[in-house]
Each structure stands twice: as C-alpha cells, then as structure tokens.
Coordinates of C-alpha atoms and ligand atoms in Angstrom, one line a residue:
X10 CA 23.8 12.0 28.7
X11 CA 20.5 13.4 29.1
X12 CA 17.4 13.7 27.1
X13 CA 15.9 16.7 28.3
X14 CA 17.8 20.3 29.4
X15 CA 16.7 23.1 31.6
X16 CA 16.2 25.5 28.3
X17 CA 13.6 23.5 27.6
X18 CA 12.3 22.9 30.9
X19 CA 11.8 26.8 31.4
X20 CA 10.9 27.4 27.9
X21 CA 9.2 24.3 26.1
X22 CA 8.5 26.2 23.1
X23 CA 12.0 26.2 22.5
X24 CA 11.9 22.4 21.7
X25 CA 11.1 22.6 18.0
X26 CA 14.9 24.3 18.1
X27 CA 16.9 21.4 16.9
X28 CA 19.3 19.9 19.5
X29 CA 21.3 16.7 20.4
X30 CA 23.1 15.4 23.0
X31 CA 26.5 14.8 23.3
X32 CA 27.8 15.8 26.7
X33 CA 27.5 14.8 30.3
X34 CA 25.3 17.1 32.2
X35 CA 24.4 18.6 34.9
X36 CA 28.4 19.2 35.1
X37 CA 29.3 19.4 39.1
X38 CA 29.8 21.8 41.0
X39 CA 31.9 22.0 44.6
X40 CA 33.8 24.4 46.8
X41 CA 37.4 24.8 45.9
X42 CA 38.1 23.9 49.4
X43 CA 42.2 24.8 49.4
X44 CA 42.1 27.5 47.1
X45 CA 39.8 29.2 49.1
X46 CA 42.3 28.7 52.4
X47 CA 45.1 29.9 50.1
X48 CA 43.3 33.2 49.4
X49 CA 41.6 33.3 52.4
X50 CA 38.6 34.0 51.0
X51 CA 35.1 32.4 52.2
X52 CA 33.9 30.8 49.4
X53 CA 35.3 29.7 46.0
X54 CA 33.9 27.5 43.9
X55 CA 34.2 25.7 40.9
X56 CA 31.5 24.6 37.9
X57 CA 33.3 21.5 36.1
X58 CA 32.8 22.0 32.3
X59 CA 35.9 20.2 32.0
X60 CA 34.3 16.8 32.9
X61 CA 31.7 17.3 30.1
X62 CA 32.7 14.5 28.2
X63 CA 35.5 11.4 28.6
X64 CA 37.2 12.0 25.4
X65 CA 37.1 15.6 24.8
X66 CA 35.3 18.1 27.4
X67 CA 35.5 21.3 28.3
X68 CA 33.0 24.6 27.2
X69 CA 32.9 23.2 23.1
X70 CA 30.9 20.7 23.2
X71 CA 27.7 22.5 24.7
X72 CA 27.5 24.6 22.0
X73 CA 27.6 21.8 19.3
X74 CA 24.3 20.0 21.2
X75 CA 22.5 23.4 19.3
X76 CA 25.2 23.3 16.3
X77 CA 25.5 19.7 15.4
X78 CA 21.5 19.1 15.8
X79 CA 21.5 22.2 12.9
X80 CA 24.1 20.1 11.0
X81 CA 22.3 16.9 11.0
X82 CA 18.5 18.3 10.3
X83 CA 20.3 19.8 7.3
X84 CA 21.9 16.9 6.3
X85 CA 25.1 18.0 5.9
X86 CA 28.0 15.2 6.2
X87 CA 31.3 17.2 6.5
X88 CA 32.3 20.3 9.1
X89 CA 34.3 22.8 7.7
X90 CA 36.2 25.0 10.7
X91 CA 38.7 26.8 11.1
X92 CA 41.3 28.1 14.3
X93 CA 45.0 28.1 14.8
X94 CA 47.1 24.7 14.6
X95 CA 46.7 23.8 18.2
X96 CA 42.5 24.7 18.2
X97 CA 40.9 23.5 21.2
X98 CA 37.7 23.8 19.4
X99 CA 39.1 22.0 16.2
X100 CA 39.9 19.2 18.3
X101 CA 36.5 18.9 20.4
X102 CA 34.6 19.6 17.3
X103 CA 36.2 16.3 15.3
X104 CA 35.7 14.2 18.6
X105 CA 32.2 14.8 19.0
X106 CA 31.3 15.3 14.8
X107 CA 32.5 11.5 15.0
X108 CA 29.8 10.1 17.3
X109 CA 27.6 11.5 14.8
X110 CA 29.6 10.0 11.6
X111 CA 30.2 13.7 10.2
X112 CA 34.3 14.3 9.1
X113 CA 36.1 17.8 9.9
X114 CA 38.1 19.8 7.8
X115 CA 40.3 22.2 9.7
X116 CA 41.2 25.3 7.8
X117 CA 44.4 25.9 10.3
X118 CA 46.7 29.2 10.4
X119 CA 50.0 29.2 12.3
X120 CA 50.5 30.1 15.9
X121 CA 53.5 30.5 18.2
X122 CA 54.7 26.8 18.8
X123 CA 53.9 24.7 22.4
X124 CA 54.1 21.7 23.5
X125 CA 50.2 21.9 23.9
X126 CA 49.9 23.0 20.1
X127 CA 51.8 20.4 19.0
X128 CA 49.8 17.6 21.1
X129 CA 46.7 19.0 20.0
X130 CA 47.7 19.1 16.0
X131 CA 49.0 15.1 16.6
X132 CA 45.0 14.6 18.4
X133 CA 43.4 16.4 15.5
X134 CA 44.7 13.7 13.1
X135 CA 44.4 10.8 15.7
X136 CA 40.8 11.2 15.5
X137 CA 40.2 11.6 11.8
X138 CA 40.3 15.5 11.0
X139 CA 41.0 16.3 7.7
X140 CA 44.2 19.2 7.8
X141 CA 44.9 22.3 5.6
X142 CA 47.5 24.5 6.5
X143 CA 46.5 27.9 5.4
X144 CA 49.0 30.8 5.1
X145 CA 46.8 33.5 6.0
X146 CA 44.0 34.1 7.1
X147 CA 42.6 35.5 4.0
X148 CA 43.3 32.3 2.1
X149 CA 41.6 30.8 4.4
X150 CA 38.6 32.5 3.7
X151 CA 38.9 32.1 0.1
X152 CA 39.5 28.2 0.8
X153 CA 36.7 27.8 2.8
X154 CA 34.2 29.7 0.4
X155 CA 35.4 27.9 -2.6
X156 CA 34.7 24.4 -0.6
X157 CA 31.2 25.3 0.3
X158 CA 30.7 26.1 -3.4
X159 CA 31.6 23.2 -4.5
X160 CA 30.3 21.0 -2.0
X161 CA 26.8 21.1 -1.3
X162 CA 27.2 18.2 1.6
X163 CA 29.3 20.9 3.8
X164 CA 28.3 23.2 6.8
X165 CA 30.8 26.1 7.9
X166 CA 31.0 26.5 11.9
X167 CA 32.3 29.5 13.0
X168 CA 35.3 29.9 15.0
X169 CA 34.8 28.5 18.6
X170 CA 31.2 27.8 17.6
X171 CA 30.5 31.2 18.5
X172 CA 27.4 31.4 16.9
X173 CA 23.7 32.7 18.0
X174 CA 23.2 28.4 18.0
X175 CA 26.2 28.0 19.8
X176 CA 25.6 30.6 22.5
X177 CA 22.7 28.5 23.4
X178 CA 24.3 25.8 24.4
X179 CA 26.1 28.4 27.5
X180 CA 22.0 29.5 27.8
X181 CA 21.5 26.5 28.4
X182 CA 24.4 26.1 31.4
X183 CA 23.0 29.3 33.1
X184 CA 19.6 27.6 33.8
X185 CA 21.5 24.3 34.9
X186 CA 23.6 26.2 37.1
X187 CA 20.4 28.0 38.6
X188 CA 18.7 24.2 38.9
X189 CA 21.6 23.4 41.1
X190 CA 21.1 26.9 43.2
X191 CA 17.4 25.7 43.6
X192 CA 18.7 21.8 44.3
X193 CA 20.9 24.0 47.3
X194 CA 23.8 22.4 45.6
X195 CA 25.3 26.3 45.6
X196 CA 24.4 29.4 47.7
X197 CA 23.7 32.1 44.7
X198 CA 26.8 33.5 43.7
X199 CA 27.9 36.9 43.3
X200 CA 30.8 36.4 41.3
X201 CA 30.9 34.4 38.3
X202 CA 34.3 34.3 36.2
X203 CA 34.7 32.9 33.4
X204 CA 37.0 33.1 29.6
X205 CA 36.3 35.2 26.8
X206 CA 37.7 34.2 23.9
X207 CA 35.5 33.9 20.9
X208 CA 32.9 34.9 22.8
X209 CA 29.4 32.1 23.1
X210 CA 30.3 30.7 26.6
X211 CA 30.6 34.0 28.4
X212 CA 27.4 35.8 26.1
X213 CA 25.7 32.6 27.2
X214 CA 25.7 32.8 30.4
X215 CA 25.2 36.4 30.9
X216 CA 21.9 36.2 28.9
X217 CA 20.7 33.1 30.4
X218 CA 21.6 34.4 34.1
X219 CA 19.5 37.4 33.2
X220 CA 16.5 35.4 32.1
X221 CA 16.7 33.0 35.0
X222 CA 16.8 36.0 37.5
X223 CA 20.0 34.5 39.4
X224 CA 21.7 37.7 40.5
X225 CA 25.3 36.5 40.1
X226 CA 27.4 39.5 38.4
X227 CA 29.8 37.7 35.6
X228 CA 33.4 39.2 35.0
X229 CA 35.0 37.8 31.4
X230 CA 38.7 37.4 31.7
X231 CA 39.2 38.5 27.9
X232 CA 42.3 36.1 26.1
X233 CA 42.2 37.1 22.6
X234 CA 42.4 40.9 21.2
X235 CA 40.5 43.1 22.9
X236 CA 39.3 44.4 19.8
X237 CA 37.7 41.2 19.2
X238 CA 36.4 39.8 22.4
X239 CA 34.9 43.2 23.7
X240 CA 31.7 43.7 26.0
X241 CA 30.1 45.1 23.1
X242 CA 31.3 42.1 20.9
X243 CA 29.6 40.0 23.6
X244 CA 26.7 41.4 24.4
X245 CA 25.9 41.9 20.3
X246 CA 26.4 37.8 20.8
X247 CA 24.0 37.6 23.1
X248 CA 21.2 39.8 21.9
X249 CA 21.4 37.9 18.8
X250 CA 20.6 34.6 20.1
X251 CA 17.8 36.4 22.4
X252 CA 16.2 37.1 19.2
X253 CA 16.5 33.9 18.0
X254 CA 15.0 32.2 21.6
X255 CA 12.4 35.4 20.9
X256 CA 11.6 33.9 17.3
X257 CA 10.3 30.5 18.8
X258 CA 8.8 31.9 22.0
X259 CA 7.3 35.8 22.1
X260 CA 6.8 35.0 25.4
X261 CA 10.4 35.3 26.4
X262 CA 11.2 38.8 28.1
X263 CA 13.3 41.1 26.0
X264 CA 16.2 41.7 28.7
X265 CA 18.4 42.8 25.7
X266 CA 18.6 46.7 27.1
X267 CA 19.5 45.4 30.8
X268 CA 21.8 42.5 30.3
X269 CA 25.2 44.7 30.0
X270 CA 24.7 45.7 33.7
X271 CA 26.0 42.1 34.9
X272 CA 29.2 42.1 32.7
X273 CA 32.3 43.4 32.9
X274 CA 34.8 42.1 30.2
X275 CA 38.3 42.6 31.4
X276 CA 41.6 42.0 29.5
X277 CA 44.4 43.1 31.6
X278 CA 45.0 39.5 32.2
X279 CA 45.4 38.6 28.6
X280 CA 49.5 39.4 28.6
X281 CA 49.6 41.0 25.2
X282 CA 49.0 38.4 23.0
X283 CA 46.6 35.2 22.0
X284 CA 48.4 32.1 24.0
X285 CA 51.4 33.7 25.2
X286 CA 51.7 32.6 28.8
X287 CA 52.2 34.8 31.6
X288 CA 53.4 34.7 35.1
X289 CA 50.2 35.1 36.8
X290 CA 48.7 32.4 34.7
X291 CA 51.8 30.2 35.6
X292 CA 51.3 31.0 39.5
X293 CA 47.3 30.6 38.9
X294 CA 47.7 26.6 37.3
X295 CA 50.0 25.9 40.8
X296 CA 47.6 27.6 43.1
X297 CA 44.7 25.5 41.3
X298 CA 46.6 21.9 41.6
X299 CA 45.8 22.2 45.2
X300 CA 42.3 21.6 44.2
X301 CA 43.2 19.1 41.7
X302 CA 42.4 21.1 39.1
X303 CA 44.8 21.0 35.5
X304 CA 44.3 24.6 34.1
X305 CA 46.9 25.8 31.1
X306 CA 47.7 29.2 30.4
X307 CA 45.9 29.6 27.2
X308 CA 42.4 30.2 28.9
X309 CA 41.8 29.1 32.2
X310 CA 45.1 29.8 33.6
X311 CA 44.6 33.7 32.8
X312 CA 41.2 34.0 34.2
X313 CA 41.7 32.2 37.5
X314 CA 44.5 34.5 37.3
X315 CA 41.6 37.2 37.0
X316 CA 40.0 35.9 39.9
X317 CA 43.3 36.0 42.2
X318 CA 44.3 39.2 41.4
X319 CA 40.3 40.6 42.1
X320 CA 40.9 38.8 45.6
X321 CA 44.4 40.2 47.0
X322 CA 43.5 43.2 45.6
X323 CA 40.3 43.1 47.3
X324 CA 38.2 44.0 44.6
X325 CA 35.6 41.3 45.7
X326 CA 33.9 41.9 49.5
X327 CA 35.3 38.7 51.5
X328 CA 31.8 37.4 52.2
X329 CA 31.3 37.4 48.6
X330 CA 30.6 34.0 46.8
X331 CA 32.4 33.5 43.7
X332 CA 32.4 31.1 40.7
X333 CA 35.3 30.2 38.7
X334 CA 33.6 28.5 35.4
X335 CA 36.4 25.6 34.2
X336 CA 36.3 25.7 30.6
X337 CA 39.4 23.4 29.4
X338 CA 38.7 19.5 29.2
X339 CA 41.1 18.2 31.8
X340 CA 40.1 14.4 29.4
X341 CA 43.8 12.9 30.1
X342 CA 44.9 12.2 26.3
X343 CA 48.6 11.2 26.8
X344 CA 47.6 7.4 25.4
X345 CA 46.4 9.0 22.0
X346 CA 49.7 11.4 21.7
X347 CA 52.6 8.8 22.2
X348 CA 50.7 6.9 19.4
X349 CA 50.5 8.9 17.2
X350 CA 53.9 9.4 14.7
X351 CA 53.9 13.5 13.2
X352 CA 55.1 12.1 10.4
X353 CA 52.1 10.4 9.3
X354 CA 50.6 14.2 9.6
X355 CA 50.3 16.2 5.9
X356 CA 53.6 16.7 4.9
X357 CA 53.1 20.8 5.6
X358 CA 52.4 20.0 9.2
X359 CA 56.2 18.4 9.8
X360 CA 58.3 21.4 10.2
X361 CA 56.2 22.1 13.5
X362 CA 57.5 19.1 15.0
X363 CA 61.4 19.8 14.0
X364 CA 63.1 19.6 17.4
X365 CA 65.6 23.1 16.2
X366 CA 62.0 25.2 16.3
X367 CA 61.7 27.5 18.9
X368 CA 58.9 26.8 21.6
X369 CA 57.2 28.7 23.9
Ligands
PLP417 C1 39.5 26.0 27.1 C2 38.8 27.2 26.6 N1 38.2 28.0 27.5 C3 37.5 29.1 27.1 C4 37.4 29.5 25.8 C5 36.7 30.7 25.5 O1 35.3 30.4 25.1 P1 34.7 31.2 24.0 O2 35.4 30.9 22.8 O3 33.3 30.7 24.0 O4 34.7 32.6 24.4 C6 38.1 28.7 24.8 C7 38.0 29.0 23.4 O5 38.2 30.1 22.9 C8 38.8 27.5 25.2 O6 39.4 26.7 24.3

C-alpha cells in the first residue's frame, strides 16, 4: 500500500481531493513473453491490475481509493450498489468496504446463470454483503431511492463505480503507468487495450494518458450494449472528471476537445450480449495460460480477444508495442467458495443454485 500516488505527484493541488488507500500499487508490468511468440508479434505486454489486492483485485478497487475516501469524509456507514447477481464490482466493493468497517447492500437483478455467477453470489455473502433480489431494474431504482430516504447513514455508488470520483482512480493508473515508462520499466506503447464495460477504467486512462503526454493510442473492447458503453458515453466520462480535477487545480490543461483522438471504442468482440461467452474469448483465455495469466470470458477474455484479432488481421504494424490492461482479479478464492453452503444465502437466492437450471 502506498501513501502517496502519481495524481498527486503531478498535481499536488489535487490532494485536498479526498482519497484512501486500499490497493497495492504500482501494479507490474512485464512482456507477455509466449503470447508474443504465439502471435508473432514483437512486443506484448501486460499491466497486472489483477494483483491489485490479495483478496479481491482487479480494476474496482482503484476507483474506490477516490470513492470510499468520499464515503468516509461523509460519514456515511453503509454502501448501497447495485449490478447483476454475479457483480464483479458488488463483490470487490464489499471486500474492500470491510477494511473500512462500512456494510454493502447489493440491489442485484438476474443474469444468465454460470458457474462464475454463482461463485461470485456464494463470495458476496461470505464476506458480509447484505442481498436483495430485485425483479427489475426499475424496482431497483425505486428500492434504492426509498433506502437513501430513509436512511441518512447511506451513500449510493454507481454501477461499476463509474463515477467522475471513480474515473480518477484509472487517472490515476495512467500517470503510474507513465512513471514506469520514465523508470524504463516499458518502452512507450502504442497500443493500449483495455475493457469497457461501465465505463471509468477505460475514460480513465484515456484522459490521464492525454494529460501525461504518453502517446499510447487506447482501443476499448466494449462488453456491455453498445448503446451504453459508447465512445461518446466515455469520453462524456472523462470530461466530467476533467472538470472536476479542473475545479481543484485551474492549472490543469483543458485537453477535453482533443482527448477523443486516442480512442477508439470497439464492440465487435462483445458477441451479442452482456456475459455470453464466445469462441474467440474461449481461444483468447487458452492462448493467455501460456503466460500464466487466468482471464474469463466476461471481460478480459473478449478484449484480449480484441487484441488477437487486431494482430492476425494485421491491423497493428508488427514493430508496434502493445498493452493488454488485466482488469479481472486472478485473487484464487476456491477456499472461500467450498465453505460457503447456498443455503445459508436469502431464501430468494436458492433457486440459482438448483442443479435442474440451465447454465451457460
Ligand atoms: C473484470 C472487469 N474488467 C473490466 C471491467 C470494465 O471496467 P469498467 O466498468 O470500468 O468499464 C469490469 C466491469 O465492468 C470488470 O468486472
């Protein structure tokens, strides 16, 4: 854990903006040495998000360092979120609200059935979130208003954390990737690729690239409707939390009018449909074992998938130096799942773990 970040190193003003830590950072960074032989291309890399905490890693938790310190100077004591039953974000943000003695409520809706869904719902309650099932999302909504009402001691985060707050903490990661360019730890890339999902890791980084002047190009492997996670949906992210950095420091240049020309969002690698596997994805979590990497399909699968297909189809010059940004905690949680017992789950949640229900 660290004390200070390279936000603030660039930008001290930007220390009265509340912020905690709660992951381990700088993540590293190596060449994917056998990926690279496999697709004969130079040079791969790989930025390790997934390592950035034991428990529960991945691209979450450096968006709560901005989110949580919010929570806490407001002294709020309970989350209220919201996702699909399996979350990822559900589950990171009830491991880390923990080491800060908050409790999450999860406002859940239902999702096609995995394996990985239902591991994830049987983590949520291991480590203390508080479960509603919701039938739609509308009544979610409602719920979720009508809690805040009532309770004056609870803060709504968005989904994924994708707030202005949250995108800082992927500002944040740009400048620690371009301290690890200046350590020589990298050669600049050209390519970065990374998820979009709900949007603050990939606005993140395109903004804070731009104001670090690191000249690496980013291409978003969109996962969720297009309709949703959009350029323009991004870079609207993005400018927003520009204006909030802008708020606290005039001094910060207003890039907002240039920062579209590094981003490309692209979604025909998303198969159709939120967390329906495809066969690229599939043949993209093989290729990356050989760097002993554990992708799934959800996210990471589908953009290295991205990143493949760009290569063979030699959309990227072979000199070119690309970045694959590894979002998904690879945190081995097998211990936690065999000890946990569905049935000691909210009655509602039970039917997801009969064995006559359909997977994917
Ligand atoms: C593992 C993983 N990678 C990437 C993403 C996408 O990040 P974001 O929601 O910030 O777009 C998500 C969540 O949506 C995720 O769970």
């Amino acid at each position: 854990m660290t004390e200070e970040i390279p936000l603030f190193r660039k930008y001290p003003k930007l220390r009265n903006i509340p912020w905690v830590s709660t992951i381990n950072s700088p993540t590293p960074i190596h060449k994917m040495e056998e990926i690279s032989k496999e697709l004969n291309h130079k040079e791969i890399w790989v930025k390790r998000d997934d390592l950035t905490d034991d428990i529960y890693g991945g691209n979450k938790p450096r968006k709560y360092e901005f989110v949580f310190a919010d929570i806490l100077k407001k002294n709020k004591k309970r989350i209220l979120t919201q996702g699909a039953i399996g979350t990822n974000h559900g589950l990171a943000t009830t491991v880390h609200a923990r080491k800060f003695g908050l409790e999450t409520h999860l406002f859940l809706v239902e999702q096609k059935l995995s394996q990985h869904v239902r591991e994830n719902l049987l983590c949520h309650h291991y480590f203390g979130a508080r479960l509603n099932l919701m039938k739609s999302n509308f009544r979610r909504k409602l719920a979720i208003k009508a809690r805040l009402f009532i309770d004056k001691k609870a803060y709504f985060v968005t989904t994924g954390a994708s707030s202005p707050l949250g995108t800082l903490g992927f500002v944040n990661a740009a400048f620690e990737l371009k301290e690890q360019i200046d350590a020589k730890l990298i050669p600049e890339p050209d390519k970065l690729f990374v998820t979009v999902g709900s949007l603050a890791t990939c606005a993140g980084l395109v903004l804070g690239l731009e104001l670090a002047k690191v000249r690496t190009k980013v291409i978003g492997i969109g996962v969720t409707d297009p309709i949703w996670s959009s350029k323009k949906n991004t870079l609207d992210l993005a400018i927003k939390a520009l204006e909030l950095m802008r708020t606290r420091d005039s001094s910060i240049p207003d890039v907002s009018d240039v920062i579209g020309e590094r981003l490309i969002v692209d979604h025909r690698y998303f198969g159709g449909q939120y967390g329906v596997p495809t066969e690229e994805a599939m043949e993209a979590i093989k290729i990356a074992k050989k760097d002993e990497l554990k992708l799934e399909y959800v996210y990471t699968g589908k953009t290295l998938s991205g990143l493949i297909d760009y290569i063979r189809k030699n959309k990227l010059q072979k000199d070119e130096i690309v970045i694959f940004w590894n979002s998904k905690s690879s945190a081995d949680l097998t211990s936690v799942i065999e000890e946990v017992n569905y049935q000691d789950l909210p009655r509602k949640f039970h039917k997801f773990f009969d064995s006559s229900v359909e997977m994917m």
